[in-house]
Structures are given as structure tokens and as C-alpha cells.
PDB file of C-alpha atoms and ligand atoms in Angstrom:
ATOM      1  CA  MET A 246      88.573  95.137 122.597  1.00 72.00           C
ATOM      2  CA  THR A 247      87.315  91.829 122.368  1.00 90.00           C
ATOM      3  CA  LEU A 248      84.439  92.924 120.301  1.00 96.00           C
ATOM      4  CA  PHE A 249      87.125  93.020 117.723  1.00 98.00           C
ATOM      5  CA  ASP A 250      88.335  89.880 118.849  1.00 98.00           C
ATOM      6  CA  LEU A 251      88.662  87.185 115.791  1.00 98.00           C
ATOM      7  CA  THR A 252      90.481  84.661 117.894  1.00 98.00           C
ATOM      8  CA  GLY A 253      88.808  80.848 116.735  1.00 97.00           C
ATOM      9  CA  LYS A 254      87.130  82.427 114.007  1.00 98.00           C
ATOM     10  CA  ILE A 255      88.319  81.118 109.965  1.00 98.00           C
ATOM     11  CA  ALA A 256      88.483  84.258 107.263  1.00 98.00           C
ATOM     12  CA  LEU A 257      87.710  83.049 103.753  1.00 98.00           C
ATOM     13  CA  VAL A 258      89.404  85.663 101.555  1.00 98.00           C
ATOM     14  CA  THR A 259      88.772  84.848  98.047  1.00 98.00           C
ATOM     15  CA  GLY A 260      92.182  86.416  95.888  1.00 96.00           C
ATOM     16  CA  GLY A 261      94.065  86.970  98.659  1.00 96.00           C
ATOM     17  CA  THR A 262      97.633  86.443  97.348  1.00 98.00           C
ATOM     18  CA  HIS A 263      98.565  90.454  97.252  1.00 97.00           C
ATOM     19  CA  GLY A 264      97.314  93.914  97.047  1.00 96.00           C
ATOM     20  CA  LEU A 265      94.230  94.316  98.831  1.00 98.00           C
ATOM     21  CA  GLY A 266      92.534  91.014 100.255  1.00 98.00           C
ATOM     22  CA  MET A 267      96.136  90.496 101.210  1.00 98.00           C
ATOM     23  CA  ALA A 268      96.081  93.744 102.982  1.00 98.00           C
ATOM     24  CA  MET A 269      92.492  92.723 104.690  1.00 98.00           C
ATOM     25  CA  ALA A 270      93.794  89.028 105.077  1.00 98.00           C
ATOM     26  CA  GLU A 271      96.718  90.396 107.199  1.00 98.00           C
ATOM     27  CA  GLY A 272      94.111  92.377 110.048  1.00 98.00           C
ATOM     28  CA  LEU A 273      91.950  89.262 110.504  1.00 98.00           C
ATOM     29  CA  ALA A 274      94.765  87.337 110.804  1.00 98.00           C
ATOM     30  CA  ASP A 275      96.094  90.203 113.055  1.00 98.00           C
ATOM     31  CA  ALA A 276      92.800  89.803 115.274  1.00 98.00           C
ATOM     32  CA  GLY A 277      93.476  86.260 115.477  1.00 98.00           C
ATOM     33  CA  ALA A 278      91.979  85.042 112.450  1.00 98.00           C
ATOM     34  CA  GLN A 279      93.183  81.449 111.533  1.00 98.00           C
ATOM     35  CA  LEU A 280      93.046  81.944 107.267  1.00 98.00           C
ATOM     36  CA  ILE A 281      91.600  80.492 104.045  1.00 98.00           C
ATOM     37  CA  ILE A 282      92.840  82.051 100.709  1.00 98.00           C
ATOM     38  CA  THR A 283      92.130  81.367  97.232  1.00 98.00           C
ATOM     39  CA  SER A 284      94.061  82.081  93.347  1.00 98.00           C
ATOM     40  CA  THR A 285      93.556  80.909  90.026  1.00 98.00           C
ATOM     41  CA  THR A 286      97.346  80.810  89.861  1.00 97.00           C
ATOM     42  CA  PRO A 287      99.926  78.196  91.984  1.00 98.00           C
ATOM     43  CA  ALA A 288     102.939  80.272  91.977  1.00 98.00           C
ATOM     44  CA  LYS A 289     100.756  82.714  93.185  1.00 97.00           C
ATOM     45  CA  LEU A 290      99.373  81.299  96.017  1.00 98.00           C
ATOM     46  CA  GLU A 291     102.342  79.512  96.946  1.00 98.00           C
ATOM     47  CA  ALA A 292     103.623  82.906  96.833  1.00 98.00           C
ATOM     48  CA  ALA A 293     101.375  84.738  99.419  1.00 98.00           C
ATOM     49  CA  LEU A 294     101.353  81.251 101.669  1.00 98.00           C
ATOM     50  CA  GLU A 295     104.506  81.167 101.908  1.00 98.00           C
ATOM     51  CA  HIS A 296     104.093  85.328 102.596  1.00 98.00           C
ATOM     52  CA  TYR A 297     101.267  84.567 105.269  1.00 98.00           C
ATOM     53  CA  ARG A 298     103.354  81.700 106.977  1.00 98.00           C
ATOM     54  CA  GLY A 299     106.367  83.726 107.749  1.00 98.00           C
ATOM     55  CA  LYS A 300     104.633  86.592 109.319  1.00 98.00           C
ATOM     56  CA  GLY A 301     103.356  83.384 112.117  1.00 98.00           C
ATOM     57  CA  TYR A 302      99.531  82.860 110.223  1.00 98.00           C
ATOM     58  CA  GLN A 303      97.771  80.292 110.130  1.00 98.00           C
ATOM     59  CA  ALA A 304      97.011  79.979 106.345  1.00 98.00           C
ATOM     60  CA  SER A 305      96.214  77.418 104.078  1.00 98.00           C
ATOM     61  CA  GLY A 306      95.435  78.126 100.112  1.00 98.00           C
ATOM     62  CA  TYR A 307      92.874  76.270  97.590  1.00 98.00           C
ATOM     63  CA  LEU A 308      93.175  76.735  94.024  1.00 98.00           C
ATOM     64  CA  PHE A 309      90.165  77.543  91.822  1.00 98.00           C
ATOM     65  CA  ASP A 310      88.282  80.415  89.980  1.00 98.00           C
ATOM     66  CA  VAL A 311      84.912  81.577  91.819  1.00 98.00           C
ATOM     67  CA  THR A 312      83.125  80.949  88.506  1.00 98.00           C
ATOM     68  CA  ASP A 313      83.688  77.837  88.559  1.00 98.00           C
ATOM     69  CA  GLU A 314      80.436  76.993  90.945  1.00 98.00           C
ATOM     70  CA  THR A 315      80.930  73.105  90.612  1.00 98.00           C
ATOM     71  CA  LEU A 316      84.432  73.332  91.301  1.00 98.00           C
ATOM     72  CA  ALA A 317      83.795  75.815  93.990  1.00 98.00           C
ATOM     73  CA  ALA A 318      81.335  73.429  95.708  1.00 98.00           C
ATOM     74  CA  GLN A 319      84.049  71.107  96.004  1.00 98.00           C
ATOM     75  CA  MET A 320      86.212  73.285  97.197  1.00 98.00           C
ATOM     76  CA  VAL A 321      83.894  74.380 100.229  1.00 98.00           C
ATOM     77  CA  GLU A 322      83.524  71.323 101.156  1.00 98.00           C
ATOM     78  CA  GLN A 323      87.044  70.788 101.196  1.00 98.00           C
ATOM     79  CA  MET A 324      88.323  73.938 103.451  1.00 98.00           C
ATOM     80  CA  VAL A 325      85.675  73.032 104.915  1.00 98.00           C
ATOM     81  CA  GLN A 326      86.770  70.057 106.588  1.00 98.00           C
ATOM     82  CA  GLU A 327      90.411  69.950 106.647  1.00 98.00           C
ATOM     83  CA  GLN A 328      89.995  73.565 108.758  1.00 98.00           C
ATOM     84  CA  GLY A 329      86.166  73.427 109.774  1.00 98.00           C
ATOM     85  CA  GLU A 330      83.379  76.292 109.407  1.00 98.00           C
ATOM     86  CA  ILE A 331      83.797  79.280 107.627  1.00 98.00           C
ATOM     87  CA  ASP A 332      83.001  81.944 109.793  1.00 98.00           C
ATOM     88  CA  ILE A 333      83.737  84.791 107.683  1.00 98.00           C
ATOM     89  CA  LEU A 334      83.768  85.219 103.543  1.00 98.00           C
ATOM     90  CA  VAL A 335      85.643  87.905 102.196  1.00 98.00           C
ATOM     91  CA  ASN A 336      85.003  88.426  98.494  1.00 98.00           C
ATOM     92  CA  ASN A 337      87.225  89.857  96.932  1.00 98.00           C
ATOM     93  CA  ALA A 338      88.359  88.144  93.923  1.00 98.00           C
ATOM     94  CA  GLY A 339      87.710  90.165  90.582  1.00 97.00           C
ATOM     95  CA  ILE A 340      89.245  92.058  87.704  1.00 97.00           C
ATOM     96  CA  ILE A 341      89.068  94.750  85.698  1.00 97.00           C
ATOM     97  CA  LYS A 342      89.112  95.655  82.028  1.00 97.00           C
ATOM     98  CA  ARG A 343      89.852  98.880  80.388  1.00 96.00           C
ATOM     99  CA  GLU A 344      87.693  99.584  77.080  1.00 98.00           C
ATOM    100  CA  PRO A 345      85.694 102.239  75.698  1.00 98.00           C
ATOM    101  CA  ALA A 346      81.969 100.947  76.062  1.00 98.00           C
ATOM    102  CA  LEU A 347      81.642 101.583  72.418  1.00 98.00           C
ATOM    103  CA  THR A 348      84.200  98.990  71.534  1.00 98.00           C
ATOM    104  CA  MET A 349      84.527  96.531  74.554  1.00 98.00           C
ATOM    105  CA  LYS A 350      84.045  92.748  73.423  1.00 98.00           C
ATOM    106  CA  ILE A 351      80.830  91.644  74.651  1.00 98.00           C
ATOM    107  CA  ASP A 352      82.856  88.166  76.475  1.00 98.00           C
ATOM    108  CA  GLU A 353      85.264  90.311  77.667  1.00 98.00           C
ATOM    109  CA  PHE A 354      81.996  92.338  79.815  1.00 98.00           C
ATOM    110  CA  ARG A 355      80.789  89.293  80.380  1.00 98.00           C
ATOM    111  CA  ARG A 356      84.291  87.687  82.051  1.00 98.00           C
ATOM    112  CA  VAL A 357      83.843  90.860  84.169  1.00 98.00           C
ATOM    113  CA  VAL A 358      80.976  91.087  85.092  1.00 98.00           C
ATOM    114  CA  ASP A 359      81.175  86.975  85.714  1.00 98.00           C
ATOM    115  CA  VAL A 360      84.085  87.448  88.365  1.00 98.00           C
ATOM    116  CA  ASP A 361      83.482  90.308  90.087  1.00 98.00           C
ATOM    117  CA  LEU A 362      79.392  89.954  90.707  1.00 98.00           C
ATOM    118  CA  VAL A 363      78.810  85.921  89.573  1.00 98.00           C
ATOM    119  CA  GLY A 364      82.099  84.977  91.737  1.00 98.00           C
ATOM    120  CA  ALA A 365      81.119  86.645  94.416  1.00 98.00           C
ATOM    121  CA  PHE A 366      77.786  85.302  94.280  1.00 98.00           C
ATOM    122  CA  ILE A 367      78.509  81.863  94.245  1.00 98.00           C
ATOM    123  CA  MET A 368      80.783  82.074  96.727  1.00 98.00           C
ATOM    124  CA  ALA A 369      78.365  83.804  99.483  1.00 99.00           C
ATOM    125  CA  GLN A 370      75.370  81.366  98.705  1.00 98.00           C
ATOM    126  CA  LEU A 371      77.683  78.607  98.956  1.00 98.00           C
ATOM    127  CA  VAL A 372      79.452  79.609 102.247  1.00 98.00           C
ATOM    128  CA  GLY A 373      75.713  81.321 103.445  1.00 98.00           C
ATOM    129  CA  ASN A 374      73.865  77.783 103.134  1.00 98.00           C
ATOM    130  CA  ARG A 375      76.576  76.618 105.342  1.00 98.00           C
ATOM    131  CA  MET A 376      76.135  80.024 108.010  1.00 98.00           C
ATOM    132  CA  VAL A 377      72.773  79.243 108.037  1.00 98.00           C
ATOM    133  CA  LYS A 378      72.940  75.954 109.686  1.00 97.00           C
ATOM    134  CA  SER A 379      76.395  76.614 112.043  1.00 97.00           C
ATOM    135  CA  GLY A 380      74.341  79.434 113.445  1.00 98.00           C
ATOM    136  CA  GLY A 381      75.465  82.262 111.810  1.00 98.00           C
ATOM    137  CA  GLY A 382      78.613  84.598 110.007  1.00 98.00           C
ATOM    138  CA  LYS A 383      80.069  87.794 108.692  1.00 98.00           C
ATOM    139  CA  ILE A 384      80.236  88.505 104.880  1.00 99.00           C
ATOM    140  CA  ILE A 385      82.099  91.062 103.043  1.00 99.00           C
ATOM    141  CA  ASN A 386      82.108  92.196  99.653  1.00 98.00           C
ATOM    142  CA  ILE A 387      84.255  94.324  98.265  1.00 98.00           C
ATOM    143  CA  CYS A 388      82.615  96.927  96.359  1.00 98.00           C
ATOM    144  CA  SER A 389      84.670  99.960  94.150  1.00 98.00           C
ATOM    145  CA  MET A 390      83.653 103.960  93.452  1.00 98.00           C
ATOM    146  CA  MET A 391      81.529 102.203  90.578  1.00 98.00           C
ATOM    147  CA  SER A 392      79.563 101.067  92.782  1.00 98.00           C
ATOM    148  CA  GLU A 393      78.246 104.644  93.265  1.00 98.00           C
ATOM    149  CA  LEU A 394      80.659 106.593  89.906  1.00 98.00           C
ATOM    150  CA  GLY A 395      80.857 106.240  86.291  1.00 98.00           C
ATOM    151  CA  ARG A 396      84.595 106.580  85.029  1.00 96.00           C
ATOM    152  CA  ASN A 397      85.707 106.195  80.604  1.00 96.00           C
ATOM    153  CA  THR A 398      86.387 102.638  80.471  1.00 97.00           C
ATOM    154  CA  VAL A 399      85.264 100.989  82.998  1.00 97.00           C
ATOM    155  CA  SER A 400      81.861  99.920  82.102  1.00 98.00           C
ATOM    156  CA  ALA A 401      81.803  96.188  82.859  1.00 98.00           C
ATOM    157  CA  TYR A 402      83.376  96.539  86.045  1.00 98.00           C
ATOM    158  CA  ALA A 403      80.941  99.371  86.966  1.00 98.00           C
ATOM    159  CA  ALA A 404      78.331  97.404  86.078  1.00 98.00           C
ATOM    160  CA  ALA A 405      79.243  94.386  88.076  1.00 98.00           C
ATOM    161  CA  LYS A 406      80.411  96.745  91.757  1.00 98.00           C
ATOM    162  CA  GLY A 407      77.254  98.562  91.816  1.00 98.00           C
ATOM    163  CA  GLY A 408      75.970  94.645  91.624  1.00 98.00           C
ATOM    164  CA  LEU A 409      77.604  94.056  94.229  1.00 98.00           C
ATOM    165  CA  LYS A 410      76.378  96.697  95.901  1.00 98.00           C
ATOM    166  CA  MET A 411      72.792  95.604  95.145  1.00 98.00           C
ATOM    167  CA  LEU A 412      73.817  91.688  95.842  1.00 98.00           C
ATOM    168  CA  THR A 413      74.913  93.146  99.287  1.00 99.00           C
ATOM    169  CA  ARG A 414      71.824  94.258 100.390  1.00 98.00           C
ATOM    170  CA  ASN A 415      69.308  92.244  99.097  1.00 98.00           C
ATOM    171  CA  LEU A 416      71.569  89.002 100.591  1.00 98.00           C
ATOM    172  CA  ALA A 417      71.201  90.854 104.112  1.00 98.00           C
ATOM    173  CA  THR A 418      67.868  91.278 103.945  1.00 98.00           C
ATOM    174  CA  GLU A 419      66.907  87.254 103.139  1.00 98.00           C
ATOM    175  CA  TRP A 420      70.084  86.198 105.762  1.00 98.00           C
ATOM    176  CA  ALA A 421      69.510  88.545 108.622  1.00 98.00           C
ATOM    177  CA  LYS A 422      67.422  86.308 110.213  1.00 98.00           C
ATOM    178  CA  TYR A 423      69.589  83.586 110.315  1.00 98.00           C
ATOM    179  CA  ASN A 424      72.713  85.790 112.042  1.00 98.00           C
ATOM    180  CA  ILE A 425      74.380  86.340 108.595  1.00 98.00           C
ATOM    181  CA  GLN A 426      75.563  89.915 108.512  1.00 98.00           C
ATOM    182  CA  VAL A 427      76.116  91.112 104.319  1.00 99.00           C
ATOM    183  CA  ASN A 428      78.146  93.925 103.841  1.00 98.00           C
ATOM    184  CA  GLY A 429      80.691  95.910 102.034  1.00 98.00           C
ATOM    185  CA  ILE A 430      83.933  97.269 101.469  1.00 98.00           C
ATOM    186  CA  GLY A 431      84.144 100.023  99.060  1.00 98.00           C
ATOM    187  CA  PRO A 432      87.595 101.156  98.419  1.00 98.00           C
ATOM    188  CA  GLY A 433      88.411 104.259  97.111  1.00 98.00           C
ATOM    189  CA  TYR A 434      91.347 104.763  94.918  1.00 97.00           C
ATOM    190  CA  PHE A 435      94.500 102.382  96.266  1.00 98.00           C
ATOM    191  CA  ALA A 436      98.334 101.536  95.656  1.00 96.00           C
ATOM    192  CA  THR A 437      97.997  97.954  93.885  1.00 95.00           C
ATOM    193  CA  SER A 438      98.923  96.671  90.856  1.00 91.00           C
ATOM    194  CA  GLN A 439      94.937  97.202  89.553  1.00 90.00           C
ATOM    195  CA  THR A 440      95.429 100.586  89.834  1.00 92.00           C
ATOM    196  CA  ALA A 441      99.062 100.953  88.577  1.00 91.00           C
ATOM    197  CA  PRO A 442      98.441 101.897  84.950  1.00 87.00           C
ATOM    198  CA  ILE A 443      97.064 105.173  85.719  1.00 89.00           C
ATOM    199  CA  ARG A 444      99.098 105.918  88.364  1.00 92.00           C
ATOM    200  CA  VAL A 445     102.269 106.608  86.914  1.00 88.00           C
ATOM    201  CA  ASP A 446     103.522 109.915  87.338  1.00 84.00           C
ATOM    202  CA  GLY A 447     102.547 112.361  85.820  1.00 82.00           C
ATOM    203  CA  HIS A 448      99.464 110.270  83.868  1.00 85.00           C
ATOM    204  CA  PRO A 449      97.281 112.772  84.143  1.00 88.00           C
ATOM    205  CA  PHE A 450      94.681 110.492  86.503  1.00 92.00           C
ATOM    206  CA  ASN A 451      96.762 110.059  88.868  1.00 93.00           C
ATOM    207  CA  GLU A 452      96.926 113.918  89.034  1.00 92.00           C
ATOM    208  CA  PHE A 453      93.608 113.707  88.577  1.00 94.00           C
ATOM    209  CA  ILE A 454      92.482 111.239  91.634  1.00 95.00           C
ATOM    210  CA  ILE A 455      95.433 113.216  94.468  1.00 94.00           C
ATOM    211  CA  ASN A 456      93.677 116.502  93.333  1.00 94.00           C
ATOM    212  CA  ARG A 457      90.178 114.991  93.577  1.00 95.00           C
ATOM    213  CA  THR A 458      90.692 112.883  96.991  1.00 96.00           C
ATOM    214  CA  PRO A 459      90.257 115.328  99.857  1.00 96.00           C
ATOM    215  CA  SER A 460      93.070 112.963 101.805  1.00 97.00           C
ATOM    216  CA  ALA A 461      94.575 114.386  98.379  1.00 96.00           C
ATOM    217  CA  ARG A 462      96.889 110.534  98.182  1.00 97.00           C
ATOM    218  CA  TRP A 463      96.163 107.634  96.656  1.00 97.00           C
ATOM    219  CA  GLY A 464      95.116 104.543  99.425  1.00 98.00           C
ATOM    220  CA  ASN A 465      97.423 102.215 100.946  1.00 98.00           C
ATOM    221  CA  PRO A 466      96.155  99.102 100.921  1.00 98.00           C
ATOM    222  CA  GLU A 467      97.102  98.361 105.175  1.00 98.00           C
ATOM    223  CA  ASP A 468      93.904 102.088 105.227  1.00 98.00           C
ATOM    224  CA  LEU A 469      91.491  98.959 104.317  1.00 98.00           C
ATOM    225  CA  ALA A 470      92.836  96.493 107.348  1.00 98.00           C
ATOM    226  CA  GLY A 471      90.330  97.906 110.235  1.00 98.00           C
ATOM    227  CA  THR A 472      87.405  98.169 108.742  1.00 98.00           C
ATOM    228  CA  ALA A 473      87.364  94.484 107.611  1.00 98.00           C
ATOM    229  CA  VAL A 474      88.561  93.621 110.916  1.00 98.00           C
ATOM    230  CA  PHE A 475      85.698  95.929 111.926  1.00 98.00           C
ATOM    231  CA  LEU A 476      83.001  93.647 109.946  1.00 98.00           C
ATOM    232  CA  ALA A 477      84.054  90.205 110.158  1.00 98.00           C
ATOM    233  CA  SER A 478      83.662  90.681 114.296  1.00 98.00           C
ATOM    234  CA  ARG A 479      81.018  91.161 117.003  1.00 98.00           C
ATOM    235  CA  ALA A 480      80.919  95.060 116.777  1.00 98.00           C
ATOM    236  CA  SER A 481      79.372  94.670 113.793  1.00 98.00           C
ATOM    237  CA  ASP A 482      76.894  92.288 114.966  1.00 98.00           C
ATOM    238  CA  PHE A 483      73.887  95.080 114.423  1.00 98.00           C
ATOM    239  CA  VAL A 484      75.527  96.041 110.649  1.00 98.00           C
ATOM    240  CA  ASN A 485      73.861  94.704 107.806  1.00 98.00           C
ATOM    241  CA  GLY A 486      73.190  95.612 104.120  1.00 98.00           C
ATOM    242  CA  GLN A 487      75.718  98.598 104.450  1.00 98.00           C
ATOM    243  CA  ILE A 488      78.579  99.666 102.217  1.00 98.00           C
ATOM    244  CA  VAL A 489      82.045 101.186 104.317  1.00 98.00           C
ATOM    245  CA  TYR A 490      83.601 103.183 101.371  1.00 98.00           C
ATOM    246  CA  VAL A 491      87.482 104.286 102.439  1.00 98.00           C
ATOM    247  CA  ASP A 492      87.856 105.845  99.379  1.00 98.00           C
ATOM    248  CA  GLY A 493      89.646 109.510 101.501  1.00 98.00           C
ATOM    249  CA  GLY A 494      86.871 111.541 101.301  1.00 98.00           C
ATOM    250  CA  ILE A 495      85.575 111.402  97.012  1.00 97.00           C
ATOM    251  CA  LEU A 496      82.086 110.041  97.849  1.00 98.00           C
ATOM    252  CA  ALA A 497      81.652 112.999  99.729  1.00 97.00           C
ATOM    253  CA  THR A 498      82.822 115.876  97.623  1.00 96.00           C
ATOM    254  CA  ILE A 499      82.421 117.337  94.262  1.00 93.00           C
ATOM    255  CA  GLY A 500      86.616 117.833  93.828  1.00 91.00           C
ATOM    256  CA  LYS A 501      87.487 120.891  93.589  1.00 90.00           C
ATOM    257  CA  PRO A 502      89.586 123.480  91.283  1.00 87.00           C
ATOM    258  CA  SER A 503      93.626 122.172  90.543  1.00 83.00           C
ATOM    259  CA  ASN A 504      94.926 125.893  90.974  1.00 85.00           C
ATOM    260  CA  GLU A 505      92.543 125.554  94.404  1.00 86.00           C
ATOM    261  CA  ASP A 506      94.462 124.565  97.403  1.00 81.00           C
TER     262      ASP A 506
HETATM  263  C1  LIG B 647      90.057 102.659  87.727  1.00 92.27           C
HETATM  264  C2  LIG B 647      90.502 101.832  89.397  1.00 92.27           C
HETATM  265  C3  LIG B 647      89.119 101.571  89.671  1.00 92.27           C
HETATM  266  C4  LIG B 647      89.234 101.540  91.018  1.00 92.27           C
HETATM  267  C5  LIG B 647      88.479 100.944  92.541  1.00 92.27           C
HETATM  268  C6  LIG B 647      88.113 102.260  92.368  1.00 92.27           C
HETATM  269  O1  LIG B 647      89.964 102.038  87.218  1.00 92.27           O
HETATM  270  O2  LIG B 647      89.079 103.454  87.433  1.00 92.27           O
HETATM  271  O3  LIG B 647      90.898 100.693  88.874  1.00 92.27           O
HETATM  272  O4  LIG B 647      88.215 100.445  89.394  1.00 92.27           O
HETATM  273  O5  LIG B 647      90.326 100.249  91.334  1.00 92.27           O
HETATM  274  O6  LIG B 647      87.537 100.383  91.922  1.00 92.27           O
HETATM  275  O7  LIG B 647      86.790 102.010  93.839  1.00 92.27           O
END
């Protein structure tokens, strides 16, 4: 299993204070990686570091917004000085704003695209330049079902996640020659704080997802850990520009009527 061993590796997970980011970070730490997480909220960062250290993981945290390219550059520099060269970058930090496209405010649309797409590019460029000098690395962009499918009220998010899929492919194209593998993970519908508003018992969307998903359940954050370790390890050294959808089969099927087993 040395193929999946991350001992001695440093993994930067943007966000990483809860939900999918935390589950992937724990998977990387269980495989031996040292963790660096980021957040824009001091309390969230402290609580997450306490959680990771409570589990015996080596973890450090940095407070900044991935859309602030000047501060992000300073923070990445500081991370490398204080922790070491970054071997793995998981672009997980993301937001969503559910609003019909006819009425969504432009600055709300811009903010979602800024965090979910431009922020990922800012971090990939900063860490990518260091990986070129250090001989290579792994970049994992957290995409979505909305990288492939549309849905009412999530136009900004879909635009950003669709763009992130193509950014993944383009960075893979440009950086493979530096031994940098750039891939993505596309989570399906997972039980997280982000989906809590649409995952309420009796909420039509909740029933819809359970019926629409061949696995007939919402994903659990830990369902992502294995894919994160695979894309962060030597096991994926010839995997590049791929989006691995972890979705219980949603993208594989047209779905079925609710009265069909
Ligand atoms: C939504 C959900 C989705 C999921 C996920 C699906 O409103 O449709 O929040 O965006 O979180 O991204 O892959």
C-alpha cells in the first residue's frame, strides 16, 4: 500500500475546517500527510485545529481569503517558511448562493465565481510555481455535480464549478511536464452544512435526491477520503486532468420515476 502512503508529505486544504474539506483532510492525514488548513473565520480555524490535533494529526492553520491574491501570496510564503514545501493542494474552499438567475445580484454572482473559481486559480498558481521548483506535486480541485448539470437557483455556482472543471484540464495540460498532476473530485449530494437547507425531511429536494441517486442516499463526507488519497498519492502519477465524480451514480443514470424500485 506504499502507493497510497503520504508520509512526509505536506497537504494544504483550503477551507478544511468542516464538512467535505475536513473529511478529505482527515483521509490525507490518516495516510501520513501533515495538514495545513485555511479559513476566513478565526473561531472556525481554532476549532478545526483543536479537532485535528485532538486526533493526533500534525496540523497548522492560516487565516486569509483565497480571493485576496496579495495576502494569499504572503500566506503561502509563510506556510513554506514555517511548515515546508507544499506537496498536495486541495482547492476545497467554496461558497454557494441559491438565487434565481433572473433576480440574482451581479455582485453576488461575482462573489461566488471569485471564491469558487478565481480563488482556486490564485492558489493553484501560487503553489504551482513552487511545485515547478520543487520537482512536482498534486493539485485536487473540488468540483461538483454542477460541473456537469444545471439546477434551479445555482447559476453562479454552476458557472464556477463548470469553469473549475476546465481549469483543471487546462492546468493539467500546461503543468504535466513539471510532474504536477492536476485533477478534480466531483462530489454528488453530500450531507453537509452547505446542503442542510435542501436536505430537510419532507423537503421535495431531499426526496428527489434519494430517488435520483442509484445509491439511494446522500453521501457522507468520509465517502470522499479515499478518492482524495488516491489523487494525492503516487497511485495517480499517470492520472491527469480527470474529474472523479463521487456521486452514488447520479451522473451515470437518467434517474427513475418515484414509484419505481
Ligand atoms: C445544490 C447543492 C449542490 C451540492 C453539490 C452537488 O444547491 O444543488 O448545494 O451544489 O452541494 O455541489 O455536487
